[in-house]
Amino acid sequence: MDSRLNNKPILIGGTTDRGVVASCSYEARRFGVHSAMPMKMALQLCPEAIVIKGNTSTYTKYSNQVSEIVREAVPVFEKTSIDEFYCDLTGMDKFFGCFKYSVELRDKIIKETGLPISFGLSANKTVSKIATGEAKPNNRIKVDVGTEKPFLAPLPVSKIPMVGDKTGQTLRNMGVKYIHTLQQMEMELMAKAFGENGISIWKKANGIDNSPVIPYQERKSISTERTFDKDTIDVAKLKGLLLAMAENLAFQLRRGEKVTSCVTMKIRYSDFQTQTLQCRIPYTAADHILIPKVLELFDKIYNRRMLVRLIGVRYSHLVNGGHQINLFEDSEERINLYQAMDKMRDRYGDRIVMSAAGMEARSISRFNPFKGEPPPLLANRRQ
């Protein structure tokens, strides 16, 4: 948390001309900025905005904290993104009260994580999602059974899930700007205009949604990729970035007490042709095994000698566990080194210590935009 960023327009995402806004503060949204907007356009709308590169490691850490709190408190929950949950509280009203229980759960999350939390409570997922959006920032809304339509009626049609820019523009061309107009339309007219999606939109506008809460399952893969500001053919640069990616993902595995048995390397050329190559390995979370394997896959897949637009690394087939020590290859010195580096990363950030060969890959670093953050340490390790 950085109090110096409070009440300021903040843009999270890439900083190059190809960068995209991943998220933004409410102060920035007042200028018309929104997620998925090109960063260049966002800065034209809000020149005073502070641009910060996303910190996947920190987001994942807090997301996992919230997940654990929810897991302990709710019998069934669905995690639809890094910061969005659906909780099934069916039956709680008979014993405790769903709204009271939700308020106490929200208070607990705020107290233990320091994060602002908004929630919407209703009889179904659609109304709950819309209510949560209306409750932001950091508030709560309860929509009682039978009041779904009046609650939705005054809102613009863009609030309905499934209604993107194109569908929203089509509805506006039909004279439909607010949900109450959509509620008064015949479902058959929406079906004629939009097909099956039209029926779904009409039902959502009327507060009808029978979709169940799908129980959350642990993720089976982690990945990262980088699109270059300028396409490159610099093999040393590509390998340095891949090394940094492989190293960072391996740390994420160890911190999450996971191991992987499948490594995938992805490359996209300047003509947008994309290739991937993967291989199976014994379960591990060790840098000295994963990094060489990623670089080996790169040597095999990079055969066109064309400019490269994007590269990425993915570890999949994840299971709970730790690195299995090899009695013949893993020295006590190496194990102690991993533990020491991971301890520093946990305390100071995931890129505070890194291999010297990956130092040029600063694009995956997550540094504070203000001065005063300690510089990263370099670690040259024999592979």
Coordinates of C-alpha atoms in Angstrom, one line a residue:
M1 CA 0.0 0.0 0.0
D2 CA 1.3 3.5 -0.9
S3 CA -0.7 6.4 0.7
R4 CA 1.0 8.8 -1.8
L5 CA -1.2 7.4 -4.5
N6 CA -4.5 8.1 -2.7
N7 CA -7.0 10.2 -4.6
K8 CA -4.7 10.4 -7.7
P9 CA -5.5 9.2 -11.3
I10 CA -3.6 5.9 -11.6
L11 CA -3.2 3.7 -14.7
I12 CA -2.1 0.1 -14.3
G13 CA -0.7 -1.6 -17.4
G14 CA 2.0 -1.4 -20.1
T15 CA 3.9 1.8 -20.6
T16 CA 4.7 1.5 -24.3
D17 CA 2.7 2.5 -27.3
R18 CA 1.5 -1.1 -27.5
G19 CA 0.6 -1.0 -23.8
V20 CA -3.0 -1.6 -22.6
V21 CA -4.7 -0.3 -19.5
A22 CA -5.3 -3.3 -17.2
S23 CA -7.0 -1.3 -14.6
C24 CA -7.4 2.3 -13.4
S25 CA -8.4 4.3 -10.4
Y26 CA -11.8 6.0 -10.1
E27 CA -10.0 9.4 -10.4
A28 CA -8.8 8.3 -13.9
R29 CA -12.2 6.9 -14.9
R30 CA -13.7 10.4 -14.6
F31 CA -11.6 11.3 -17.7
G32 CA -13.2 8.5 -19.7
V33 CA -10.4 6.0 -19.2
H34 CA -11.3 2.4 -18.8
S35 CA -9.7 -1.0 -18.8
A36 CA -8.6 -2.5 -22.2
M37 CA -8.0 1.0 -23.6
P38 CA -4.6 1.6 -25.3
M39 CA -2.3 3.3 -22.8
K40 CA -1.5 6.0 -25.4
M41 CA -5.1 7.0 -25.7
A42 CA -5.6 6.9 -21.9
L43 CA -2.7 9.3 -21.4
Q44 CA -4.2 11.6 -24.0
L45 CA -7.5 11.7 -22.0
C46 CA -5.7 12.0 -18.6
P47 CA -2.2 13.5 -19.1
E48 CA -1.7 13.8 -15.3
A49 CA -2.2 10.1 -14.7
I50 CA 0.5 8.1 -12.9
V51 CA 1.4 5.0 -14.8
I52 CA 2.4 1.9 -12.9
K53 CA 3.3 -1.5 -14.3
G54 CA 1.1 -4.3 -12.9
N55 CA 2.5 -6.4 -10.1
T56 CA 1.3 -9.9 -10.7
S57 CA 3.1 -11.3 -7.7
T58 CA 1.5 -8.9 -5.3
Y59 CA -2.0 -9.3 -6.9
T60 CA -1.7 -13.0 -6.6
K61 CA -0.6 -12.8 -3.0
Y62 CA -3.6 -10.8 -1.9
S63 CA -5.9 -12.8 -4.1
N64 CA -4.8 -15.9 -2.4
Q65 CA -5.3 -14.3 1.0
V66 CA -8.8 -13.3 0.2
S67 CA -9.5 -16.8 -1.3
E68 CA -8.4 -18.5 2.0
I69 CA -10.6 -16.2 4.1
V70 CA -13.6 -16.9 1.8
R71 CA -12.8 -20.6 1.7
E72 CA -12.9 -20.8 5.5
A73 CA -16.2 -18.9 5.8
V74 CA -18.3 -20.0 2.8
P75 CA -19.4 -23.6 2.0
V76 CA -19.5 -23.0 -1.8
F77 CA -17.8 -20.2 -3.7
E78 CA -16.7 -19.5 -7.3
K79 CA -13.6 -17.5 -8.1
T80 CA -14.1 -16.0 -11.6
S81 CA -11.1 -13.7 -11.6
I82 CA -8.2 -12.6 -9.5
D83 CA -10.5 -10.2 -7.6
E84 CA -14.1 -11.5 -8.1
F85 CA -16.0 -14.2 -6.2
Y86 CA -19.5 -15.5 -6.1
C87 CA -20.6 -17.1 -2.8
D88 CA -23.6 -19.4 -2.4
L89 CA -25.2 -18.5 1.0
T90 CA -28.3 -20.7 0.4
G91 CA -29.8 -21.5 3.8
M92 CA -27.8 -19.0 5.8
D93 CA -30.9 -16.8 6.2
K94 CA -32.4 -19.4 8.4
F95 CA -29.6 -19.5 10.9
F96 CA -27.7 -16.2 10.8
G97 CA -28.9 -13.8 8.1
C98 CA -27.2 -13.6 4.7
F99 CA -26.6 -9.9 4.7
K100 CA -25.3 -9.8 8.3
Y101 CA -23.0 -12.7 7.5
S102 CA -21.8 -11.0 4.3
V103 CA -21.1 -7.8 6.1
E104 CA -19.0 -9.6 8.8
L105 CA -17.1 -11.5 6.1
R106 CA -16.3 -8.2 4.3
D107 CA -15.2 -6.6 7.5
K108 CA -12.9 -9.6 8.2
I109 CA -11.3 -9.4 4.7
I110 CA -10.7 -5.6 5.1
K111 CA -9.2 -6.1 8.5
E112 CA -6.9 -8.9 7.6
T113 CA -5.8 -7.7 4.1
G114 CA -6.3 -3.9 4.2
L115 CA -8.1 -4.1 0.8
P116 CA -11.3 -2.2 0.0
I117 CA -14.1 -4.7 -0.7
S118 CA -17.4 -4.2 -2.3
F119 CA -20.3 -6.7 -2.5
G120 CA -23.8 -7.0 -3.8
L121 CA -26.2 -9.5 -2.3
S122 CA -29.1 -10.8 -4.3
A123 CA -30.9 -14.0 -5.3
N124 CA -28.7 -14.6 -8.4
K125 CA -25.3 -14.0 -9.9
T126 CA -26.3 -11.4 -12.5
V127 CA -28.0 -9.0 -10.1
S128 CA -25.2 -9.6 -7.5
K129 CA -22.5 -8.7 -10.0
I130 CA -24.3 -5.5 -11.1
A131 CA -25.0 -4.6 -7.5
T132 CA -21.4 -5.0 -6.6
G133 CA -20.4 -2.6 -9.4
E134 CA -22.9 -0.1 -8.1
A135 CA -21.5 -0.5 -4.6
K136 CA -18.0 0.4 -5.6
P137 CA -15.8 1.8 -4.3
N138 CA -15.7 0.0 -0.9
N139 CA -19.4 -0.4 -0.1
R140 CA -22.2 -3.0 -0.1
I141 CA -25.7 -3.2 -1.6
K142 CA -28.5 -5.7 -0.8
V143 CA -31.2 -6.3 -3.4
D144 CA -34.2 -8.1 -1.8
V145 CA -36.0 -10.9 -3.6
G146 CA -38.7 -9.4 -5.8
T147 CA -37.0 -6.0 -6.2
E148 CA -34.6 -7.0 -8.9
K149 CA -36.4 -5.3 -11.8
P150 CA -36.9 -1.9 -10.0
F151 CA -33.2 -2.0 -9.0
L152 CA -32.0 -2.6 -12.5
A153 CA -34.5 -0.4 -14.3
P154 CA -32.8 3.0 -14.1
L155 CA -29.3 1.7 -15.0
P156 CA -27.8 2.0 -18.5
V157 CA -27.8 -1.2 -20.6
S158 CA -24.0 -1.3 -20.5
K159 CA -24.3 -2.5 -16.9
I160 CA -25.6 -5.8 -18.1
P161 CA -23.0 -8.6 -18.3
M162 CA -22.6 -9.6 -22.0
V163 CA -23.4 -6.1 -23.3
G164 CA -20.1 -4.8 -24.7
D165 CA -19.4 -1.8 -26.9
K166 CA -20.8 -3.3 -30.1
T167 CA -24.0 -4.7 -28.6
G168 CA -24.5 -1.5 -26.5
Q169 CA -24.2 0.6 -29.6
T170 CA -26.7 -1.6 -31.5
L171 CA -29.2 -1.3 -28.5
R172 CA -28.7 2.5 -28.5
N173 CA -29.4 2.6 -32.2
M174 CA -32.7 0.8 -31.4
G175 CA -33.5 3.5 -28.9
V176 CA -32.6 1.3 -25.9
K177 CA -30.4 3.3 -23.5
Y178 CA -31.6 2.1 -20.1
I179 CA -32.6 -1.3 -18.7
H180 CA -36.2 -0.3 -18.0
T181 CA -36.7 0.1 -21.8
L182 CA -35.3 -3.4 -22.4
Q183 CA -37.5 -4.8 -19.7
Q184 CA -40.6 -3.6 -21.6
M185 CA -39.5 -5.1 -24.9
E186 CA -40.8 -8.5 -26.0
M187 CA -38.2 -11.3 -25.6
E188 CA -38.9 -12.4 -29.2
L189 CA -37.7 -9.0 -30.5
M190 CA -34.4 -9.4 -28.7
A191 CA -34.1 -12.9 -30.1
K192 CA -34.7 -11.6 -33.6
A193 CA -32.1 -8.9 -33.2
F194 CA -29.4 -10.8 -31.3
G195 CA -30.2 -14.5 -31.5
E196 CA -29.7 -16.6 -28.4
N197 CA -27.6 -13.9 -26.8
G198 CA -30.6 -11.6 -27.1
I199 CA -32.7 -13.9 -25.0
S200 CA -29.9 -14.1 -22.4
I201 CA -29.6 -10.3 -22.3
W202 CA -33.4 -9.9 -21.9
K203 CA -33.5 -12.3 -19.0
K204 CA -30.6 -10.6 -17.3
A205 CA -32.3 -7.2 -17.7
N206 CA -35.3 -8.7 -16.0
G207 CA -33.2 -10.1 -13.1
I208 CA -33.6 -13.7 -14.3
D209 CA -30.5 -15.8 -13.9
N210 CA -30.5 -19.5 -12.9
S211 CA -26.8 -20.2 -13.4
P212 CA -25.3 -22.0 -10.4
V213 CA -22.2 -21.0 -8.4
I214 CA -19.5 -23.3 -9.7
P215 CA -17.2 -24.5 -6.9
Y216 CA -13.7 -23.1 -7.0
Q217 CA -10.8 -25.3 -8.1
E218 CA -7.1 -24.6 -7.8
R219 CA -5.5 -23.3 -10.9
K220 CA -3.6 -25.9 -12.9
S221 CA -1.1 -23.6 -14.6
I222 CA 0.8 -20.3 -14.3
S223 CA 2.2 -18.3 -17.1
T224 CA 3.6 -15.0 -18.2
E225 CA 4.3 -13.4 -21.6
R226 CA 5.7 -10.2 -23.0
T227 CA 4.9 -8.2 -26.1
F228 CA 7.8 -6.1 -27.2
D229 CA 7.5 -2.4 -27.8
K230 CA 9.5 -3.0 -31.0
D231 CA 9.9 -6.4 -32.7
T232 CA 13.3 -7.8 -32.1
I233 CA 15.7 -10.4 -33.5
D234 CA 18.2 -10.0 -30.6
V235 CA 18.6 -13.6 -29.4
A236 CA 20.6 -12.5 -26.3
K237 CA 17.7 -10.2 -25.3
L238 CA 15.1 -12.9 -25.9
K239 CA 17.0 -15.5 -23.8
G240 CA 17.6 -13.0 -21.0
L241 CA 13.9 -12.3 -20.8
L242 CA 13.0 -16.0 -21.0
L243 CA 15.4 -16.7 -18.2
A244 CA 13.9 -14.0 -16.0
M245 CA 10.4 -15.3 -16.8
A246 CA 11.3 -18.9 -16.0
E247 CA 13.0 -17.8 -12.7
N248 CA 10.1 -15.6 -11.6
L249 CA 7.5 -18.3 -12.3
A250 CA 9.6 -20.9 -10.4
F251 CA 9.6 -18.6 -7.4
Q252 CA 5.8 -18.3 -7.7
L253 CA 5.6 -22.1 -7.7
R254 CA 7.7 -22.4 -4.5
R255 CA 5.8 -19.7 -2.8
G256 CA 2.5 -21.3 -3.6
E257 CA 3.9 -24.7 -2.6
K258 CA 3.4 -26.1 -6.1
V259 CA 5.4 -28.1 -8.5
T260 CA 5.0 -28.5 -12.3
S261 CA 5.6 -31.3 -14.7
C262 CA 5.0 -29.5 -18.0
V263 CA 6.9 -26.6 -19.4
T264 CA 5.6 -24.6 -22.5
M265 CA 7.4 -22.0 -24.5
K266 CA 5.4 -19.6 -26.8
I267 CA 6.7 -17.3 -29.5
R268 CA 4.9 -14.9 -31.9
Y269 CA 6.6 -13.5 -34.9
S270 CA 6.1 -10.1 -36.5
D271 CA 3.7 -11.6 -39.0
F272 CA 1.6 -12.8 -36.0
Q273 CA 2.3 -16.4 -36.6
T274 CA 2.4 -18.1 -33.2
Q275 CA 4.1 -21.3 -32.3
T276 CA 4.3 -23.2 -29.0
L277 CA 6.3 -26.1 -27.8
Q278 CA 6.1 -28.1 -24.6
C279 CA 7.7 -31.0 -22.8
R280 CA 7.0 -33.1 -19.8
I281 CA 9.5 -33.2 -16.9
P282 CA 9.6 -34.8 -13.4
Y283 CA 7.7 -32.6 -10.9
T284 CA 9.8 -29.7 -9.8
A285 CA 9.9 -26.0 -8.8
A286 CA 13.7 -25.6 -9.1
D287 CA 15.3 -22.9 -11.1
H288 CA 18.3 -25.0 -12.1
I289 CA 15.9 -27.5 -13.8
L290 CA 13.3 -25.2 -15.2
I291 CA 15.5 -22.4 -16.7
P292 CA 17.6 -24.7 -18.9
K293 CA 14.4 -26.5 -20.1
V294 CA 12.8 -23.2 -21.1
L295 CA 16.0 -22.1 -23.0
E296 CA 16.2 -25.6 -24.6
L297 CA 12.6 -25.2 -25.9
F298 CA 13.5 -21.8 -27.3
D299 CA 16.4 -23.2 -29.2
K300 CA 14.1 -25.8 -30.7
I301 CA 11.2 -23.5 -31.6
Y302 CA 13.0 -20.4 -32.8
N303 CA 13.8 -21.5 -36.3
R304 CA 12.4 -18.8 -38.6
R305 CA 15.0 -16.1 -37.9
M306 CA 12.3 -13.5 -38.1
L307 CA 11.6 -10.5 -35.9
V308 CA 9.8 -11.6 -32.7
R309 CA 6.8 -9.8 -31.4
L310 CA 6.0 -11.8 -28.2
I311 CA 7.4 -14.6 -26.1
G312 CA 5.9 -16.4 -23.1
V313 CA 6.4 -19.2 -20.6
R314 CA 3.9 -21.5 -19.0
Y315 CA 4.2 -24.1 -16.3
S316 CA 1.2 -26.5 -16.2
H317 CA 0.0 -29.8 -14.6
L318 CA 0.5 -28.2 -11.2
V319 CA 0.1 -30.2 -8.0
N320 CA 0.8 -29.4 -4.3
G321 CA 4.2 -30.2 -3.1
G322 CA 7.8 -29.0 -2.9
H323 CA 11.0 -29.6 -4.9
Q324 CA 12.2 -33.2 -4.5
I325 CA 15.8 -33.0 -3.5
N326 CA 18.1 -35.1 -5.7
L327 CA 20.7 -36.8 -3.5
F328 CA 23.3 -36.8 -6.3
E329 CA 22.8 -33.3 -7.8
D330 CA 21.3 -31.0 -5.2
S331 CA 23.8 -29.7 -2.7
E332 CA 23.0 -28.3 0.7
E333 CA 24.5 -25.0 -0.6
R334 CA 22.0 -24.9 -3.5
I335 CA 19.0 -25.6 -1.3
N336 CA 20.1 -22.9 1.2
L337 CA 20.5 -20.5 -1.7
Y338 CA 16.9 -21.0 -2.9
Q339 CA 15.6 -20.5 0.6
A340 CA 17.6 -17.4 1.2
M341 CA 16.6 -15.8 -2.1
D342 CA 12.9 -16.7 -1.7
K343 CA 12.9 -15.2 1.8
M344 CA 14.3 -11.9 0.4
R345 CA 11.7 -11.9 -2.4
D346 CA 8.9 -12.5 0.1
R347 CA 10.0 -9.5 2.1
Y348 CA 11.1 -7.0 -0.6
G349 CA 9.5 -8.1 -3.8
D350 CA 9.7 -10.9 -6.3
R351 CA 12.4 -9.1 -8.4
I352 CA 14.6 -7.9 -5.6
V353 CA 17.1 -10.7 -6.3
M354 CA 17.6 -12.2 -9.7
S355 CA 20.1 -13.9 -12.0
A356 CA 22.5 -11.5 -13.6
A357 CA 21.7 -13.0 -17.0
G358 CA 18.1 -11.8 -16.7
M359 CA 18.9 -8.3 -15.4
E360 CA 18.1 -6.7 -18.8
A361 CA 14.5 -8.1 -18.5
R362 CA 13.4 -5.1 -16.4
S363 CA 10.0 -5.2 -18.0
I364 CA 8.9 -8.0 -15.7
S365 CA 10.1 -6.0 -12.7
R366 CA 7.4 -4.4 -10.5
F367 CA 9.1 -1.2 -9.2
N368 CA 7.5 1.6 -7.2
P369 CA 7.2 4.7 -9.5
F370 CA 8.6 6.8 -6.7
K371 CA 12.2 7.0 -5.6
G372 CA 13.5 5.2 -2.6
E373 CA 12.9 1.6 -3.5
P374 CA 16.1 -0.6 -3.0
P375 CA 17.8 -1.7 -6.2
P376 CA 17.7 -5.4 -7.1
L377 CA 20.5 -7.6 -6.1
L378 CA 22.3 -9.8 -8.6
A379 CA 22.9 -13.5 -8.2
N380 CA 25.2 -15.4 -10.5
R381 CA 24.5 -19.0 -10.0
R382 CA 26.2 -22.0 -11.5
Q383 CA 23.6 -24.1 -13.3

